[in-house]
Short mmCIF file of C-alpha atoms in Angstrom, two decimals:
data_model
loop_
_atom_site.label_atom_id
_atom_site.label_comp_id
_atom_site.label_asym_id
_atom_site.label_seq_id
_atom_site.Cartn_x
_atom_site.Cartn_y
_atom_site.Cartn_z
CA MET A 582 20.59 8.05 1.03
CA VAL A 583 21.65 4.86 -0.55
CA ALA A 584 20.25 1.41 -0.59
CA SER A 585 23.63 0.01 0.73
CA GLN A 586 23.02 1.93 4.15
CA TYR A 587 20.28 -0.51 4.78
CA LEU A 588 19.70 -4.07 5.50
CA PRO A 589 18.54 -6.15 2.47
CA PRO A 590 14.97 -6.11 1.55
CA TRP A 591 14.11 -9.47 2.92
CA PHE A 592 10.90 -8.25 3.77
CA SER A 593 9.11 -5.76 1.60
CA VAL A 594 5.62 -4.25 1.78
CA ALA A 595 3.93 -4.31 -1.68
CA PRO A 596 3.01 -1.10 -3.46
CA MET A 597 -0.88 -0.86 -3.27
CA MET A 598 -2.96 1.58 -4.75
CA ASP A 599 -4.86 3.81 -2.40
CA TRP A 600 -3.28 2.03 0.66
CA THR A 601 0.37 2.64 0.68
CA ASP A 602 0.43 6.51 0.89
CA ASN A 603 2.56 8.49 3.12
CA HIS A 604 0.16 8.12 6.15
CA TYR A 605 0.35 4.23 5.89
CA ARG A 606 4.06 4.37 5.59
CA THR A 607 4.44 6.54 8.60
CA LEU A 608 2.48 4.13 10.71
CA ALA A 609 4.32 1.05 9.15
CA ARG A 610 7.92 2.62 9.95
CA LEU A 611 6.75 3.29 13.68
CA ILE A 612 6.18 -0.51 13.97
CA SER A 613 9.36 -2.03 11.89
CA LYS A 614 12.47 -0.37 11.33
CA HIS A 615 13.89 -2.41 8.78
CA ALA A 616 10.94 -3.39 6.30
CA TRP A 617 11.21 -1.98 2.69
CA LEU A 618 8.22 0.28 2.05
CA TYR A 619 6.95 1.13 -1.51
CA THR A 620 4.79 3.80 -2.55
CA GLU A 621 1.65 3.50 -4.30
CA MET A 622 1.97 3.38 -8.01
CA LEU A 623 2.40 6.93 -9.51
CA ALA A 624 1.95 7.57 -13.20
CA ALA A 625 4.80 9.19 -14.87
CA GLU A 626 2.14 11.75 -16.13
CA THR A 627 0.92 12.53 -12.74
CA ILE A 628 4.51 13.36 -11.54
CA ILE A 629 5.02 15.58 -14.82
CA TYR A 630 1.68 17.31 -14.53
CA GLN A 631 2.05 18.05 -10.73
CA GLN A 632 5.26 19.97 -10.98
CA GLY A 633 4.03 22.65 -8.60
CA ASN A 634 2.59 20.24 -6.22
CA LEU A 635 5.26 17.57 -6.06
CA ASP A 636 5.66 17.15 -2.22
CA ARG A 637 2.01 15.94 -2.04
CA PHE A 638 2.95 13.04 -4.27
CA LEU A 639 6.56 12.53 -3.49
CA ALA A 640 7.72 13.79 -0.21
CA PHE A 641 8.24 11.45 2.90
CA SER A 642 10.00 11.74 6.11
CA PRO A 643 13.62 10.43 6.42
CA GLU A 644 12.66 7.75 8.96
CA GLN A 645 10.81 6.02 6.00
CA HIS A 646 13.90 4.74 4.49
CA PRO A 647 14.46 2.17 2.95
CA ILE A 648 11.69 3.27 0.38
CA VAL A 649 11.12 2.64 -3.19
CA LEU A 650 9.06 4.68 -5.77
CA GLN A 651 7.01 2.70 -8.05
CA ILE A 652 6.13 4.40 -11.30
CA GLY A 653 3.95 3.43 -14.26
CA GLY A 654 3.99 4.57 -17.89
CA SER A 655 4.33 3.67 -21.34
CA ASN A 656 5.67 6.85 -22.80
CA LEU A 657 9.71 6.96 -22.73
CA ASP A 658 9.97 10.64 -22.52
CA ASN A 659 7.48 10.97 -19.59
CA LEU A 660 9.45 8.11 -17.71
CA ALA A 661 12.43 9.86 -17.94
CA LYS A 662 11.18 13.28 -17.02
CA ALA A 663 9.27 11.72 -14.00
CA THR A 664 12.46 9.79 -12.94
CA GLU A 665 14.55 13.15 -13.30
CA LEU A 666 11.79 15.06 -11.12
CA ALA A 667 12.04 12.33 -8.44
CA ASN A 668 15.66 12.29 -7.94
CA ALA A 669 15.30 15.41 -5.60
CA TYR A 670 13.32 13.42 -3.09
CA ASN A 671 16.22 10.50 -2.39
CA TYR A 672 14.19 7.42 -3.09
CA ASP A 673 16.28 4.12 -2.78
CA GLU A 674 15.03 2.53 -5.78
CA ILE A 675 12.95 2.94 -8.69
CA ASN A 676 10.44 0.41 -9.66
CA LEU A 677 8.38 0.14 -12.85
CA ASN A 678 4.97 -1.41 -12.52
CA CYS A 679 4.61 -4.32 -15.07
CA GLY A 680 2.07 -6.10 -12.99
CA CYS A 681 -1.08 -4.12 -12.37
CA PRO A 682 -4.17 -5.90 -13.73
CA SER A 683 -6.44 -3.03 -13.53
CA PRO A 684 -8.31 -2.13 -16.85
CA LYS A 685 -7.88 1.54 -16.44
CA VAL A 686 -3.90 0.90 -16.18
CA ALA A 687 -3.57 -2.28 -18.33
CA GLY A 688 -6.15 -1.45 -20.90
CA HIS A 689 -6.82 2.18 -21.54
CA GLY A 690 -3.45 3.18 -20.08
CA CYS A 691 -1.47 0.62 -21.99
CA PHE A 692 0.93 0.01 -18.87
CA GLY A 693 1.14 -2.02 -16.05
CA VAL A 694 0.69 -5.69 -16.75
CA SER A 695 -0.04 -5.43 -20.34
CA LEU A 696 3.70 -4.13 -20.64
CA MET A 697 4.75 -7.90 -20.13
CA LEU A 698 3.69 -8.31 -23.87
CA ASP A 699 6.27 -6.06 -25.03
CA PRO A 700 9.61 -6.88 -23.33
CA LYS A 701 11.54 -5.15 -25.74
CA PHE A 702 9.82 -1.56 -24.63
CA VAL A 703 10.26 -2.63 -21.09
CA GLY A 704 14.05 -3.09 -21.47
CA GLU A 705 14.18 0.47 -23.28
CA ALA A 706 12.04 1.81 -20.29
CA MET A 707 14.39 0.72 -17.71
CA SER A 708 17.34 1.87 -19.77
CA VAL A 709 15.87 5.29 -19.91
CA ILE A 710 14.66 5.28 -16.15
CA ALA A 711 18.27 4.35 -15.00
CA ALA A 712 19.86 6.87 -17.27
CA ASN A 713 17.94 9.45 -15.26
CA THR A 714 18.86 8.19 -11.81
CA ASN A 715 21.85 7.29 -9.79
CA VAL A 716 19.81 4.62 -7.55
CA PRO A 717 19.01 0.94 -8.52
CA VAL A 718 16.15 0.17 -10.66
CA SER A 719 13.62 -2.67 -10.36
CA VAL A 720 10.75 -4.27 -12.47
CA LYS A 721 7.43 -5.69 -10.61
CA CYS A 722 5.62 -8.19 -12.97
CA ARG A 723 3.16 -10.96 -12.93
CA ILE A 724 4.26 -14.65 -14.27
CA GLY A 725 2.22 -14.31 -17.13
CA VAL A 726 -0.69 -12.44 -18.99
CA ASP A 727 -4.03 -14.29 -20.38
CA ASP A 728 -2.54 -17.34 -22.42
CA HIS A 729 1.00 -15.78 -22.61
CA ASP A 730 1.54 -18.03 -19.31
CA SER A 731 4.13 -20.62 -20.12
CA TYR A 732 7.61 -20.45 -18.05
CA ASN A 733 9.44 -19.94 -21.03
CA GLN A 734 7.43 -16.87 -21.74
CA LEU A 735 8.14 -15.45 -18.59
CA CYS A 736 11.78 -16.18 -18.72
CA ASP A 737 11.84 -14.64 -22.28
CA PHE A 738 10.41 -11.38 -20.60
CA ILE A 739 12.96 -11.40 -17.88
CA TYR A 740 15.85 -12.49 -20.24
CA LYS A 741 15.08 -9.44 -22.69
CA VAL A 742 14.52 -6.99 -20.14
CA SER A 743 17.81 -7.71 -18.23
CA SER A 744 19.72 -7.96 -21.70
CA LEU A 745 18.58 -4.64 -22.83
CA SER A 746 18.91 -2.56 -19.58
CA PRO A 747 20.66 -2.45 -16.24
CA THR A 748 17.85 -4.02 -14.14
CA ARG A 749 19.06 -6.93 -12.17
CA HIS A 750 16.06 -7.13 -9.71
CA PHE A 751 12.56 -8.38 -10.47
CA ILE A 752 9.56 -8.74 -8.10
CA ILE A 753 7.65 -11.60 -9.19
CA HIS A 754 4.02 -11.81 -8.23
CA SER A 755 3.54 -15.76 -8.63
CA ARG A 756 0.30 -15.48 -10.49
CA LYS A 757 -0.63 -14.54 -14.06
CA ALA A 758 -3.00 -11.76 -14.83
CA LEU A 759 -6.17 -12.19 -16.70
CA LEU A 760 -7.15 -8.90 -18.45
CA ASN A 761 -10.58 -9.56 -19.46
CA GLY A 762 -13.64 -10.92 -17.57
CA ILE A 763 -12.28 -10.68 -14.13
CA SER A 764 -11.67 -7.64 -11.51
CA PRO A 765 -8.46 -6.33 -9.85
CA ALA A 766 -9.49 -8.07 -6.75
CA GLU A 767 -10.20 -11.56 -8.47
CA ASN A 768 -6.76 -11.15 -10.27
CA ARG A 769 -5.47 -11.51 -6.65
CA THR A 770 -7.20 -14.67 -5.97
CA ILE A 771 -8.40 -16.61 -8.95
CA PRO A 772 -5.35 -17.27 -10.93
CA PRO A 773 -3.49 -19.93 -9.21
CA LEU A 774 -0.25 -19.35 -7.44
CA LYS A 775 2.92 -20.92 -8.96
CA TYR A 776 5.78 -20.51 -6.92
CA GLU A 777 7.71 -23.09 -8.52
CA TYR A 778 8.13 -20.56 -11.53
CA TYR A 779 9.74 -18.10 -8.86
CA TYR A 780 12.03 -20.69 -7.74
CA ALA A 781 12.88 -21.79 -11.26
CA LEU A 782 13.85 -18.21 -12.08
CA LEU A 783 16.47 -18.35 -9.24
CA ARG A 784 17.86 -21.41 -10.97
CA ASP A 785 17.89 -20.16 -14.49
CA PHE A 786 19.11 -16.50 -13.60
CA PRO A 787 21.59 -16.81 -11.06
CA ASP A 788 23.14 -13.22 -11.91
CA LEU A 789 19.74 -11.73 -11.07
CA THR A 790 17.92 -10.93 -7.89
CA PHE A 791 14.07 -11.87 -7.34
CA THR A 792 11.56 -11.03 -4.86
CA LEU A 793 8.70 -13.27 -4.51
CA ASN A 794 5.26 -11.90 -4.18
CA GLY A 795 1.58 -13.32 -3.78
CA GLY A 796 -0.27 -15.16 -1.16
CA ILE A 797 2.10 -14.84 1.68
CA ASN A 798 0.33 -13.43 4.63
CA THR A 799 2.79 -14.01 7.87
CA VAL A 800 6.14 -13.73 8.97
CA ASP A 801 6.16 -17.38 9.41
CA GLU A 802 5.68 -17.75 5.73
CA VAL A 803 8.12 -15.26 4.75
CA ASN A 804 10.74 -17.20 6.57
CA ALA A 805 9.58 -20.41 4.86
CA ALA A 806 10.40 -19.05 1.36
CA LEU A 807 13.61 -17.60 2.43
CA ARG A 808 14.40 -21.06 3.89
CA LYS A 809 13.48 -22.65 0.60
CA GLY A 810 16.11 -19.93 -1.27
CA ALA A 811 14.07 -17.12 -1.88
CA HIS A 812 16.31 -13.84 -2.34
CA HIS A 813 13.45 -11.56 -0.87
CA VAL A 814 9.87 -11.73 -0.01
CA MET A 815 7.22 -8.94 -0.62
CA VAL A 816 3.90 -9.09 1.47
CA GLY A 817 0.95 -7.17 0.58
CA ARG A 818 -2.41 -6.88 1.91
CA ALA A 819 -1.83 -8.80 5.41
CA ALA A 820 0.80 -5.87 5.89
CA TYR A 821 -2.09 -3.32 5.39
CA GLN A 822 -4.96 -5.23 6.98
CA ASN A 823 -3.13 -6.43 10.02
CA PRO A 824 -0.04 -4.23 10.21
CA TRP A 825 0.73 -4.73 14.07
CA TYR A 826 1.00 -8.56 14.06
CA THR A 827 2.52 -8.66 10.54
CA LEU A 828 5.11 -5.83 10.67
CA GLY A 829 5.56 -5.92 14.47
CA HIS A 830 7.70 -9.33 13.99
CA VAL A 831 9.60 -8.29 10.97
CA ASP A 832 12.65 -6.87 12.51
CA THR A 833 13.28 -9.65 15.06
CA ALA A 834 12.03 -12.87 13.40
CA ILE A 835 13.52 -11.93 10.00
CA TYR A 836 16.32 -9.34 10.49
CA GLY A 837 17.32 -10.64 13.95
CA ALA A 838 17.20 -6.98 15.17
CA PRO A 839 15.94 -5.75 18.50
CA SER A 840 12.19 -4.82 18.80
CA SER A 841 11.25 -1.37 18.98
CA GLY A 842 9.71 -2.13 22.28
CA LEU A 843 6.92 0.33 21.54
CA THR A 844 3.36 -0.63 22.61
CA ARG A 845 0.46 0.09 20.56
CA ARG A 846 -0.64 3.25 22.62
CA GLN A 847 2.93 4.38 22.21
CA VAL A 848 2.75 3.94 18.43
CA VAL A 849 -0.69 5.80 18.50
CA GLU A 850 0.52 8.93 20.44
CA LYS A 851 3.61 9.19 17.91
CA TYR A 852 1.16 8.58 14.93
CA GLN A 853 -0.98 11.34 16.49
CA VAL A 854 1.78 13.94 16.34
CA TYR A 855 2.45 13.12 12.59
CA GLY A 856 -1.46 13.36 11.90
CA ASP A 857 -1.96 16.51 13.45
CA ALA A 858 1.16 18.13 11.95
CA ILE A 859 0.06 16.91 8.26
CA LEU A 860 -3.50 18.10 8.42
CA GLY A 861 -4.45 20.57 5.68
CA THR A 862 -0.91 20.80 4.33
CA TYR A 863 -1.88 19.87 0.79
CA GLY A 864 -4.25 22.82 0.44
CA ASN A 865 -8.13 22.98 0.42
CA ASN A 866 -8.27 21.06 3.71
CA ARG A 867 -6.44 18.12 2.56
CA PRO A 868 -5.41 15.78 3.84
CA HIS A 869 -8.23 15.68 6.29
CA VAL A 870 -8.74 13.44 9.52
CA ARG A 871 -10.44 10.65 7.57
CA ASP A 872 -7.34 10.39 5.18
CA VAL A 873 -4.95 10.37 8.02
CA MET A 874 -6.76 7.96 10.11
CA LYS A 875 -7.54 5.33 7.45
CA PRO A 876 -4.56 3.19 7.87
CA LEU A 877 -5.26 3.22 11.78
CA LEU A 878 -8.41 1.55 11.38
CA HIS A 879 -6.86 -1.85 11.06
CA PHE A 880 -4.30 -1.27 13.93
CA PHE A 881 -6.56 -3.39 16.52
CA HIS A 882 -7.21 -6.06 13.84
CA SER A 883 -9.23 -9.13 15.63
CA GLU A 884 -8.66 -7.51 19.15
CA PRO A 885 -11.38 -6.99 21.79
CA GLY A 886 -12.89 -3.57 21.36
CA ASN A 887 -12.10 -3.48 17.37
CA GLY A 888 -15.78 -3.59 16.44
CA LEU A 889 -16.78 -0.71 18.64
CA PHE A 890 -13.55 1.32 17.74
CA LYS A 891 -14.72 1.25 14.34
CA ARG A 892 -18.20 2.29 15.09
CA LYS A 893 -16.82 5.15 17.15
CA ALA A 894 -14.68 6.14 14.08
CA ASP A 895 -17.52 6.40 11.78
CA ALA A 896 -19.20 8.78 14.12
CA ALA A 897 -16.07 10.83 14.85
CA PHE A 898 -15.23 11.33 11.30
CA GLN A 899 -18.42 13.54 11.10
CA THR A 900 -17.11 15.84 13.74
CA CYS A 901 -13.56 15.70 14.50
CA LYS A 902 -11.32 18.19 13.08
CA THR A 903 -8.06 17.06 14.67
CA VAL A 904 -6.42 13.53 14.99
CA LYS A 905 -6.19 14.14 18.76
CA SER A 906 -9.89 14.80 19.17
CA PHE A 907 -10.64 11.60 16.97
CA LEU A 908 -8.53 9.49 19.20
CA GLU A 909 -10.12 10.94 22.21
CA GLU A 910 -13.39 9.80 21.01
CA THR A 911 -12.36 6.30 19.86
CA ILE A 912 -9.43 4.87 21.45
CA VAL A 913 -11.53 4.30 24.70
CA ALA A 914 -13.11 1.34 23.04
CA ILE A 915 -9.81 -0.56 23.12
CA PRO A 916 -8.95 -2.09 26.54
CA ASP A 917 -5.87 -0.94 28.28
CA SER A 918 -4.70 -4.68 28.16
CA VAL A 919 -4.42 -4.26 24.25
CA LEU A 920 -3.01 -0.90 24.07
CA ASP A 921 -0.16 -1.42 26.50
CA SER A 922 0.81 -4.92 26.26
CA PRO A 923 3.73 -6.13 24.32
CA ILE A 924 3.21 -7.70 21.13
CA GLU A 925 2.55 -11.37 21.37
CA GLU A 926 3.74 -14.18 19.23
CA ALA A 927 3.65 -13.99 15.52
CA PRO A 928 0.44 -16.04 14.07
CA ARG A 929 1.67 -19.41 12.75
CA GLY A 930 1.65 -19.60 8.58
CA ARG A 931 0.80 -22.55 6.60
CA GLU A 932 3.64 -25.01 6.99
CA ASP A 933 3.17 -26.73 3.64
CA LEU A 934 3.14 -23.38 1.31
CA PHE A 935 6.63 -24.18 0.06
CA ALA A 936 6.96 -28.17 1.02
CA ASP A 937 7.39 -29.60 -2.53
CA VAL A 938 8.13 -26.58 -4.42
CA HIS A 939 11.46 -27.70 -5.58
CA ASP A 940 9.78 -31.03 -7.08
CA LEU A 941 7.68 -28.96 -9.41
CA LEU A 942 10.18 -26.78 -11.37
CA PRO A 943 9.60 -26.76 -14.74
CA PRO A 944 12.58 -27.66 -17.25
CA PRO A 945 15.43 -25.09 -17.47
CA TYR A 946 15.24 -22.27 -19.59
CA LYS A 947 17.37 -21.90 -22.66
CA ALA A 948 17.22 -18.63 -24.64
CA ARG A 949 16.51 -19.51 -28.20
CA GLU A 950 18.55 -17.68 -30.90
CA GLN A 951 15.51 -16.29 -32.40
CA GLU A 952 14.67 -14.74 -29.09
CA VAL A 953 17.93 -13.07 -28.63
CA LEU A 954 17.78 -11.59 -31.98
CA TYR A 955 13.98 -10.30 -31.37
CA ALA A 956 15.32 -8.61 -27.86
CA TYR A 957 17.55 -6.44 -29.84
#
């Protein structure tokens, strides 16, 4: 598989630890055929140390294409080996995590967003990754780290990484990261969004491709960003916490393609077949029903019966050994009108989200000679 076989990543689902696993991606692909999907971040060391068990971490069904593998790490040899091992699974792109603010990643692991402080290493890492794969490579980063948060510093990072490696695609989370004093969850809400930095990058690096990430919750807002000139847009929590109404409109409203036409009942039936087939395949009774059903707990977000469905799910997890029996115990909480009706109109977004973004652009970036020399 190669990425050119697919429509562009105008809409992608962000890599999210403990969320965008194989189960969630299976559900997501039943809802949208064209959204680009990302794996959870996998540490290069995990891929290497699990060579005898790689299917558990890297395998996915062909239907999940287009799909991007996100890896994390700060050791060049390990990044090279992990990329080489992943080649057998035919991902459509390899992405390096330079944006995770978790202390376990950015602090003790010395990767994630802390890598933004060492763009020369990131350039070397991306060169190593690219040398060990035949698919495109990309970087996901923030707009800054702690007090290293000026637009020029962001541009220095982009300039150095793109100059030192074949990287031509950057996913920009439009918040900086604070490494001390706040949690990863707070890092998704407390630092202010600066979409103007993203749009300035489009102006200053016309030869590169950028995906906008951060604070975008509806297909309506994705289209607003695209109308303002964004190359691509990535959505995170909304695609997980409300998958039916977020992903259900992607194919039609963003790609102009036909809807799958599936009702929620039909999606659940297809997902049940997948779930019962995968139970226990990792060994030691993993995955179990709770693992497989986790993404479906958000499938009826804000609908009548959702609260009762979740209460029944809590009880069913204690006794059910199959997805079929779990659904028999729980789905009765959801009215037929919800299960069988076609998807309704997409939720409206915030109309002013990007209204004045082009009036806020920082001054154009000019690479300073000393920065060029430092990069090399």
